[in-house]
């Protein structure tokens, strides 16, 4: 039986209620879909997107067991081990998680999870509150300011770029582009969802 996008959303919202977490999940879903198509994995774009949507499944309710509890939940639901492993790999280095990102998809997720949070924080400080007119130099400036969006680990972002074999600027630029590709759809969805 195929695990549909609708089923993934239902699972996500069973464990996540806060708009902030749902918006982040949708952003990472869209960014993962973008990168799948951009990097030649278009036939797996739906799978990459599901990994993005569900990557923080357990974070809202079980923050201290992040990437561990999600594996239990997904196994109880009978989900594909590839999905379970991929979502957990983005938390590599956390106290209870030694699942190292190996596949290109896992490396992308590891690299962009924290970065989408940082870029989103930069965007909402702008008059437009959008990534559409966001420039790389603005993100780089805020990246250097450790007090800005302090919860977004610069070390993880930097390590993510290294794991991909990309310059940090390239990762940032591509992630901005990826976020542009899905921003309008996410905003419309969240507006209706919250109404």
PDB file of C-alpha atoms in Angstrom:
ATOM      1  CA  UNK A   1       0.000   0.000   0.000  1.00  0.00           C
ATOM      2  CA  UNK A   2       1.334   3.433  -0.973  1.00  0.00           C
ATOM      3  CA  UNK A   3       1.767   5.978   1.799  1.00  0.00           C
ATOM      4  CA  UNK A   4       0.062   9.030   0.321  1.00  0.00           C
ATOM      5  CA  UNK A   5       0.792  12.693   0.867  1.00  0.00           C
ATOM      6  CA  UNK A   6      -2.615  13.007   2.562  1.00  0.00           C
ATOM      7  CA  UNK A   7      -1.716  10.184   4.967  1.00  0.00           C
ATOM      8  CA  UNK A   8       1.635  11.847   5.700  1.00  0.00           C
ATOM      9  CA  UNK A   9      -0.123  15.142   6.483  1.00  0.00           C
ATOM     10  CA  UNK A  10      -2.606  13.362   8.768  1.00  0.00           C
ATOM     11  CA  UNK A  11       0.264  11.702  10.624  1.00  0.00           C
ATOM     12  CA  UNK A  12       2.110  15.007  10.939  1.00  0.00           C
ATOM     13  CA  UNK A  13      -0.921  16.837  12.337  1.00  0.00           C
ATOM     14  CA  UNK A  14      -1.610  14.032  14.776  1.00  0.00           C
ATOM     15  CA  UNK A  15       1.653  14.955  16.531  1.00  0.00           C
ATOM     16  CA  UNK A  16       2.016  18.632  15.553  1.00  0.00           C
ATOM     17  CA  UNK A  17      -0.488  21.425  16.180  1.00  0.00           C
ATOM     18  CA  UNK A  18       1.559  24.629  16.286  1.00  0.00           C
ATOM     19  CA  UNK A  19       1.461  26.712  13.114  1.00  0.00           C
ATOM     20  CA  UNK A  20       5.213  27.344  13.361  1.00  0.00           C
ATOM     21  CA  UNK A  21       6.026  23.617  13.202  1.00  0.00           C
ATOM     22  CA  UNK A  22       3.500  22.938  10.443  1.00  0.00           C
ATOM     23  CA  UNK A  23       4.844  25.804   8.334  1.00  0.00           C
ATOM     24  CA  UNK A  24       8.404  24.514   8.810  1.00  0.00           C
ATOM     25  CA  UNK A  25       7.336  21.006   7.769  1.00  0.00           C
ATOM     26  CA  UNK A  26       5.660  22.387   4.634  1.00  0.00           C
ATOM     27  CA  UNK A  27       8.717  24.494   3.825  1.00  0.00           C
ATOM     28  CA  UNK A  28      11.098  21.564   4.145  1.00  0.00           C
ATOM     29  CA  UNK A  29       8.687  19.434   2.087  1.00  0.00           C
ATOM     30  CA  UNK A  30       8.724  22.006  -0.723  1.00  0.00           C
ATOM     31  CA  UNK A  31      12.484  22.516  -0.555  1.00  0.00           C
ATOM     32  CA  UNK A  32      13.116  18.768  -0.674  1.00  0.00           C
ATOM     33  CA  UNK A  33      10.838  18.413  -3.713  1.00  0.00           C
ATOM     34  CA  UNK A  34      12.721  21.251  -5.408  1.00  0.00           C
ATOM     35  CA  UNK A  35      16.113  19.660  -4.741  1.00  0.00           C
ATOM     36  CA  UNK A  36      14.939  16.235  -5.898  1.00  0.00           C
ATOM     37  CA  UNK A  37      14.018  17.718  -9.267  1.00  0.00           C
ATOM     38  CA  UNK A  38      17.088  19.966  -9.393  1.00  0.00           C
ATOM     39  CA  UNK A  39      19.551  17.161  -8.629  1.00  0.00           C
ATOM     40  CA  UNK A  40      18.161  14.562 -11.036  1.00  0.00           C
ATOM     41  CA  UNK A  41      15.951  12.581  -8.645  1.00  0.00           C
ATOM     42  CA  UNK A  42      12.658  13.765 -10.148  1.00  0.00           C
ATOM     43  CA  UNK A  43      11.174  10.262 -10.139  1.00  0.00           C
ATOM     44  CA  UNK A  44      11.618  10.252  -6.341  1.00  0.00           C
ATOM     45  CA  UNK A  45      10.418  13.814  -5.754  1.00  0.00           C
ATOM     46  CA  UNK A  46       7.280  12.688  -3.898  1.00  0.00           C
ATOM     47  CA  UNK A  47       9.388  10.542  -1.576  1.00  0.00           C
ATOM     48  CA  UNK A  48      11.904  13.338  -0.948  1.00  0.00           C
ATOM     49  CA  UNK A  49       8.967  15.640  -0.188  1.00  0.00           C
ATOM     50  CA  UNK A  50       7.465  13.151   2.300  1.00  0.00           C
ATOM     51  CA  UNK A  51      10.805  12.911   4.063  1.00  0.00           C
ATOM     52  CA  UNK A  52      10.802  16.694   4.331  1.00  0.00           C
ATOM     53  CA  UNK A  53       7.219  16.842   5.566  1.00  0.00           C
ATOM     54  CA  UNK A  54       7.763  14.253   8.294  1.00  0.00           C
ATOM     55  CA  UNK A  55      11.350  15.015   9.347  1.00  0.00           C
ATOM     56  CA  UNK A  56      10.300  16.700  12.625  1.00  0.00           C
ATOM     57  CA  UNK A  57       7.323  14.448  13.333  1.00  0.00           C
ATOM     58  CA  UNK A  58       8.267  13.964  16.980  1.00  0.00           C
ATOM     59  CA  UNK A  59       9.812  17.349  17.772  1.00  0.00           C
ATOM     60  CA  UNK A  60       6.776  19.215  19.090  1.00  0.00           C
ATOM     61  CA  UNK A  61       5.713  16.549  21.609  1.00  0.00           C
ATOM     62  CA  UNK A  62       9.028  14.750  22.233  1.00  0.00           C
ATOM     63  CA  UNK A  63      11.815  17.354  21.810  1.00  0.00           C
ATOM     64  CA  UNK A  64      14.230  15.465  24.076  1.00  0.00           C
ATOM     65  CA  UNK A  65      13.677  12.250  22.083  1.00  0.00           C
ATOM     66  CA  UNK A  66      13.817  13.947  18.672  1.00  0.00           C
ATOM     67  CA  UNK A  67      14.617  11.547  15.798  1.00  0.00           C
ATOM     68  CA  UNK A  68      14.239   8.582  18.165  1.00  0.00           C
ATOM     69  CA  UNK A  69      10.541   8.734  19.005  1.00  0.00           C
ATOM     70  CA  UNK A  70       9.693   9.397  15.348  1.00  0.00           C
ATOM     71  CA  UNK A  71      11.256   6.055  14.403  1.00  0.00           C
ATOM     72  CA  UNK A  72       9.038   4.263  16.934  1.00  0.00           C
ATOM     73  CA  UNK A  73       5.919   6.090  15.718  1.00  0.00           C
ATOM     74  CA  UNK A  74       6.626   5.365  12.055  1.00  0.00           C
ATOM     75  CA  UNK A  75       7.414   1.698  12.689  1.00  0.00           C
ATOM     76  CA  UNK A  76       4.161   1.307  14.631  1.00  0.00           C
ATOM     77  CA  UNK A  77       2.386   2.720  11.560  1.00  0.00           C
ATOM     78  CA  UNK A  78       4.221   0.261   9.305  1.00  0.00           C
ATOM     79  CA  UNK A  79       6.021   2.905   7.261  1.00  0.00           C
ATOM     80  CA  UNK A  80       8.883   2.204   4.875  1.00  0.00           C
ATOM     81  CA  UNK A  81      12.280   1.824   6.581  1.00  0.00           C
ATOM     82  CA  UNK A  82      13.787   4.151   3.952  1.00  0.00           C
ATOM     83  CA  UNK A  83      11.459   6.923   5.127  1.00  0.00           C
ATOM     84  CA  UNK A  84      12.211   6.196   8.783  1.00  0.00           C
ATOM     85  CA  UNK A  85      15.974   6.201   8.245  1.00  0.00           C
ATOM     86  CA  UNK A  86      15.968   9.308   6.049  1.00  0.00           C
ATOM     87  CA  UNK A  87      13.913  11.411   8.463  1.00  0.00           C
ATOM     88  CA  UNK A  88      16.037  10.329  11.426  1.00  0.00           C
ATOM     89  CA  UNK A  89      19.327  11.027   9.632  1.00  0.00           C
ATOM     90  CA  UNK A  90      18.809  14.791   9.764  1.00  0.00           C
ATOM     91  CA  UNK A  91      19.342  14.602  13.530  1.00  0.00           C
ATOM     92  CA  UNK A  92      22.765  12.981  13.201  1.00  0.00           C
ATOM     93  CA  UNK A  93      24.944  14.035  16.091  1.00  0.00           C
ATOM     94  CA  UNK A  94      22.125  14.414  18.586  1.00  0.00           C
ATOM     95  CA  UNK A  95      22.754  12.506  21.817  1.00  0.00           C
ATOM     96  CA  UNK A  96      20.645   9.463  20.902  1.00  0.00           C
ATOM     97  CA  UNK A  97      21.079   9.468  17.134  1.00  0.00           C
ATOM     98  CA  UNK A  98      23.952   7.882  15.215  1.00  0.00           C
ATOM     99  CA  UNK A  99      22.152   7.528  11.863  1.00  0.00           C
ATOM    100  CA  UNK A 100      24.540   9.299   9.536  1.00  0.00           C
ATOM    101  CA  UNK A 101      23.248  10.993   6.371  1.00  0.00           C
ATOM    102  CA  UNK A 102      24.555   8.900   3.465  1.00  0.00           C
ATOM    103  CA  UNK A 103      22.170   9.147   0.488  1.00  0.00           C
ATOM    104  CA  UNK A 104      22.106  12.451  -1.400  1.00  0.00           C
ATOM    105  CA  UNK A 105      18.541  13.018  -0.136  1.00  0.00           C
ATOM    106  CA  UNK A 106      19.651  12.583   3.486  1.00  0.00           C
ATOM    107  CA  UNK A 107      22.560  14.963   2.994  1.00  0.00           C
ATOM    108  CA  UNK A 108      20.243  17.584   1.503  1.00  0.00           C
ATOM    109  CA  UNK A 109      17.802  17.266   4.403  1.00  0.00           C
ATOM    110  CA  UNK A 110      20.633  17.550   6.927  1.00  0.00           C
ATOM    111  CA  UNK A 111      21.946  20.667   5.175  1.00  0.00           C
ATOM    112  CA  UNK A 112      18.674  22.534   4.622  1.00  0.00           C
ATOM    113  CA  UNK A 113      16.698  21.849   7.812  1.00  0.00           C
ATOM    114  CA  UNK A 114      18.428  24.480   9.967  1.00  0.00           C
ATOM    115  CA  UNK A 115      19.098  26.703   6.950  1.00  0.00           C
ATOM    116  CA  UNK A 116      15.416  27.027   5.988  1.00  0.00           C
ATOM    117  CA  UNK A 117      14.773  28.215   9.539  1.00  0.00           C
ATOM    118  CA  UNK A 118      17.499  30.845   9.283  1.00  0.00           C
ATOM    119  CA  UNK A 119      16.381  32.022   5.832  1.00  0.00           C
ATOM    120  CA  UNK A 120      12.770  32.165   7.013  1.00  0.00           C
ATOM    121  CA  UNK A 121      13.800  34.288   9.999  1.00  0.00           C
ATOM    122  CA  UNK A 122      15.705  36.682   7.726  1.00  0.00           C
ATOM    123  CA  UNK A 123      12.738  36.905   5.347  1.00  0.00           C
ATOM    124  CA  UNK A 124      10.178  37.837   8.008  1.00  0.00           C
ATOM    125  CA  UNK A 125      12.381  40.767   9.083  1.00  0.00           C
ATOM    126  CA  UNK A 126      12.025  42.300   5.611  1.00  0.00           C
ATOM    127  CA  UNK A 127       9.209  44.699   4.676  1.00  0.00           C
ATOM    128  CA  UNK A 128       7.924  42.125   2.164  1.00  0.00           C
ATOM    129  CA  UNK A 129       8.161  39.276   4.740  1.00  0.00           C
ATOM    130  CA  UNK A 130       9.085  37.141   1.733  1.00  0.00           C
ATOM    131  CA  UNK A 131      11.992  35.215   0.228  1.00  0.00           C
ATOM    132  CA  UNK A 132      11.013  36.462  -3.227  1.00  0.00           C
ATOM    133  CA  UNK A 133      13.166  39.587  -2.903  1.00  0.00           C
ATOM    134  CA  UNK A 134      15.664  38.148  -0.430  1.00  0.00           C
ATOM    135  CA  UNK A 135      19.299  38.383  -1.458  1.00  0.00           C
ATOM    136  CA  UNK A 136      22.121  36.054  -0.521  1.00  0.00           C
ATOM    137  CA  UNK A 137      24.096  38.879   1.111  1.00  0.00           C
ATOM    138  CA  UNK A 138      21.291  39.433   3.651  1.00  0.00           C
ATOM    139  CA  UNK A 139      21.346  35.760   4.650  1.00  0.00           C
ATOM    140  CA  UNK A 140      25.157  35.750   4.877  1.00  0.00           C
ATOM    141  CA  UNK A 141      25.092  38.818   7.127  1.00  0.00           C
ATOM    142  CA  UNK A 142      22.592  37.213   9.519  1.00  0.00           C
ATOM    143  CA  UNK A 143      24.457  33.894   9.359  1.00  0.00           C
ATOM    144  CA  UNK A 144      27.484  35.662  10.895  1.00  0.00           C
ATOM    145  CA  UNK A 145      25.341  37.190  13.664  1.00  0.00           C
ATOM    146  CA  UNK A 146      25.165  34.284  16.130  1.00  0.00           C
ATOM    147  CA  UNK A 147      22.499  36.060  18.216  1.00  0.00           C
ATOM    148  CA  UNK A 148      20.086  36.201  15.264  1.00  0.00           C
ATOM    149  CA  UNK A 149      17.906  33.071  15.037  1.00  0.00           C
ATOM    150  CA  UNK A 150      20.237  31.557  17.620  1.00  0.00           C
ATOM    151  CA  UNK A 151      18.376  28.226  17.491  1.00  0.00           C
ATOM    152  CA  UNK A 152      19.530  27.655  13.906  1.00  0.00           C
ATOM    153  CA  UNK A 153      22.881  25.878  14.189  1.00  0.00           C
ATOM    154  CA  UNK A 154      25.503  27.461  11.963  1.00  0.00           C
ATOM    155  CA  UNK A 155      27.735  24.439  12.591  1.00  0.00           C
ATOM    156  CA  UNK A 156      25.103  22.035  11.226  1.00  0.00           C
ATOM    157  CA  UNK A 157      24.509  24.267   8.178  1.00  0.00           C
ATOM    158  CA  UNK A 158      28.254  24.462   7.488  1.00  0.00           C
ATOM    159  CA  UNK A 159      28.711  20.712   7.985  1.00  0.00           C
ATOM    160  CA  UNK A 160      25.706  20.097   5.722  1.00  0.00           C
ATOM    161  CA  UNK A 161      27.314  22.090   2.902  1.00  0.00           C
ATOM    162  CA  UNK A 162      30.570  20.163   3.405  1.00  0.00           C
ATOM    163  CA  UNK A 163      28.763  16.793   3.305  1.00  0.00           C
ATOM    164  CA  UNK A 164      27.208  17.792  -0.014  1.00  0.00           C
ATOM    165  CA  UNK A 165      30.546  19.020  -1.326  1.00  0.00           C
ATOM    166  CA  UNK A 166      29.075  22.486  -1.928  1.00  0.00           C
ATOM    167  CA  UNK A 167      30.314  25.942  -1.050  1.00  0.00           C
ATOM    168  CA  UNK A 168      28.199  27.464   1.730  1.00  0.00           C
ATOM    169  CA  UNK A 169      27.127  30.309  -0.588  1.00  0.00           C
ATOM    170  CA  UNK A 170      25.866  27.787  -3.148  1.00  0.00           C
ATOM    171  CA  UNK A 171      23.832  25.941  -0.517  1.00  0.00           C
ATOM    172  CA  UNK A 172      22.318  29.220   0.685  1.00  0.00           C
ATOM    173  CA  UNK A 173      21.530  30.476  -2.821  1.00  0.00           C
ATOM    174  CA  UNK A 174      19.946  27.189  -3.910  1.00  0.00           C
ATOM    175  CA  UNK A 175      17.908  26.983  -0.692  1.00  0.00           C
ATOM    176  CA  UNK A 176      16.601  30.527  -1.189  1.00  0.00           C
ATOM    177  CA  UNK A 177      15.551  29.524  -4.726  1.00  0.00           C
ATOM    178  CA  UNK A 178      13.925  26.361  -3.388  1.00  0.00           C
ATOM    179  CA  UNK A 179      11.981  28.338  -0.784  1.00  0.00           C
ATOM    180  CA  UNK A 180      10.811  30.775  -3.470  1.00  0.00           C
ATOM    181  CA  UNK A 181       9.386  27.822  -5.407  1.00  0.00           C
ATOM    182  CA  UNK A 182       6.927  26.948  -2.640  1.00  0.00           C
ATOM    183  CA  UNK A 183       6.395  30.130  -0.595  1.00  0.00           C
ATOM    184  CA  UNK A 184       3.099  31.230  -2.178  1.00  0.00           C
ATOM    185  CA  UNK A 185       1.522  27.767  -1.899  1.00  0.00           C
ATOM    186  CA  UNK A 186       2.535  27.446   1.757  1.00  0.00           C
ATOM    187  CA  UNK A 187       1.222  30.913   2.631  1.00  0.00           C
ATOM    188  CA  UNK A 188      -2.140  30.165   0.975  1.00  0.00           C
ATOM    189  CA  UNK A 189      -2.394  26.771   2.627  1.00  0.00           C
ATOM    190  CA  UNK A 190      -1.558  28.090   6.104  1.00  0.00           C
ATOM    191  CA  UNK A 191      -4.008  30.956   5.740  1.00  0.00           C
ATOM    192  CA  UNK A 192      -6.815  28.490   4.995  1.00  0.00           C
ATOM    193  CA  UNK A 193      -5.575  25.999   7.606  1.00  0.00           C
ATOM    194  CA  UNK A 194      -5.545  28.585  10.387  1.00  0.00           C
ATOM    195  CA  UNK A 195      -8.902  30.119   9.390  1.00  0.00           C
TER     196      UNK A 195
END
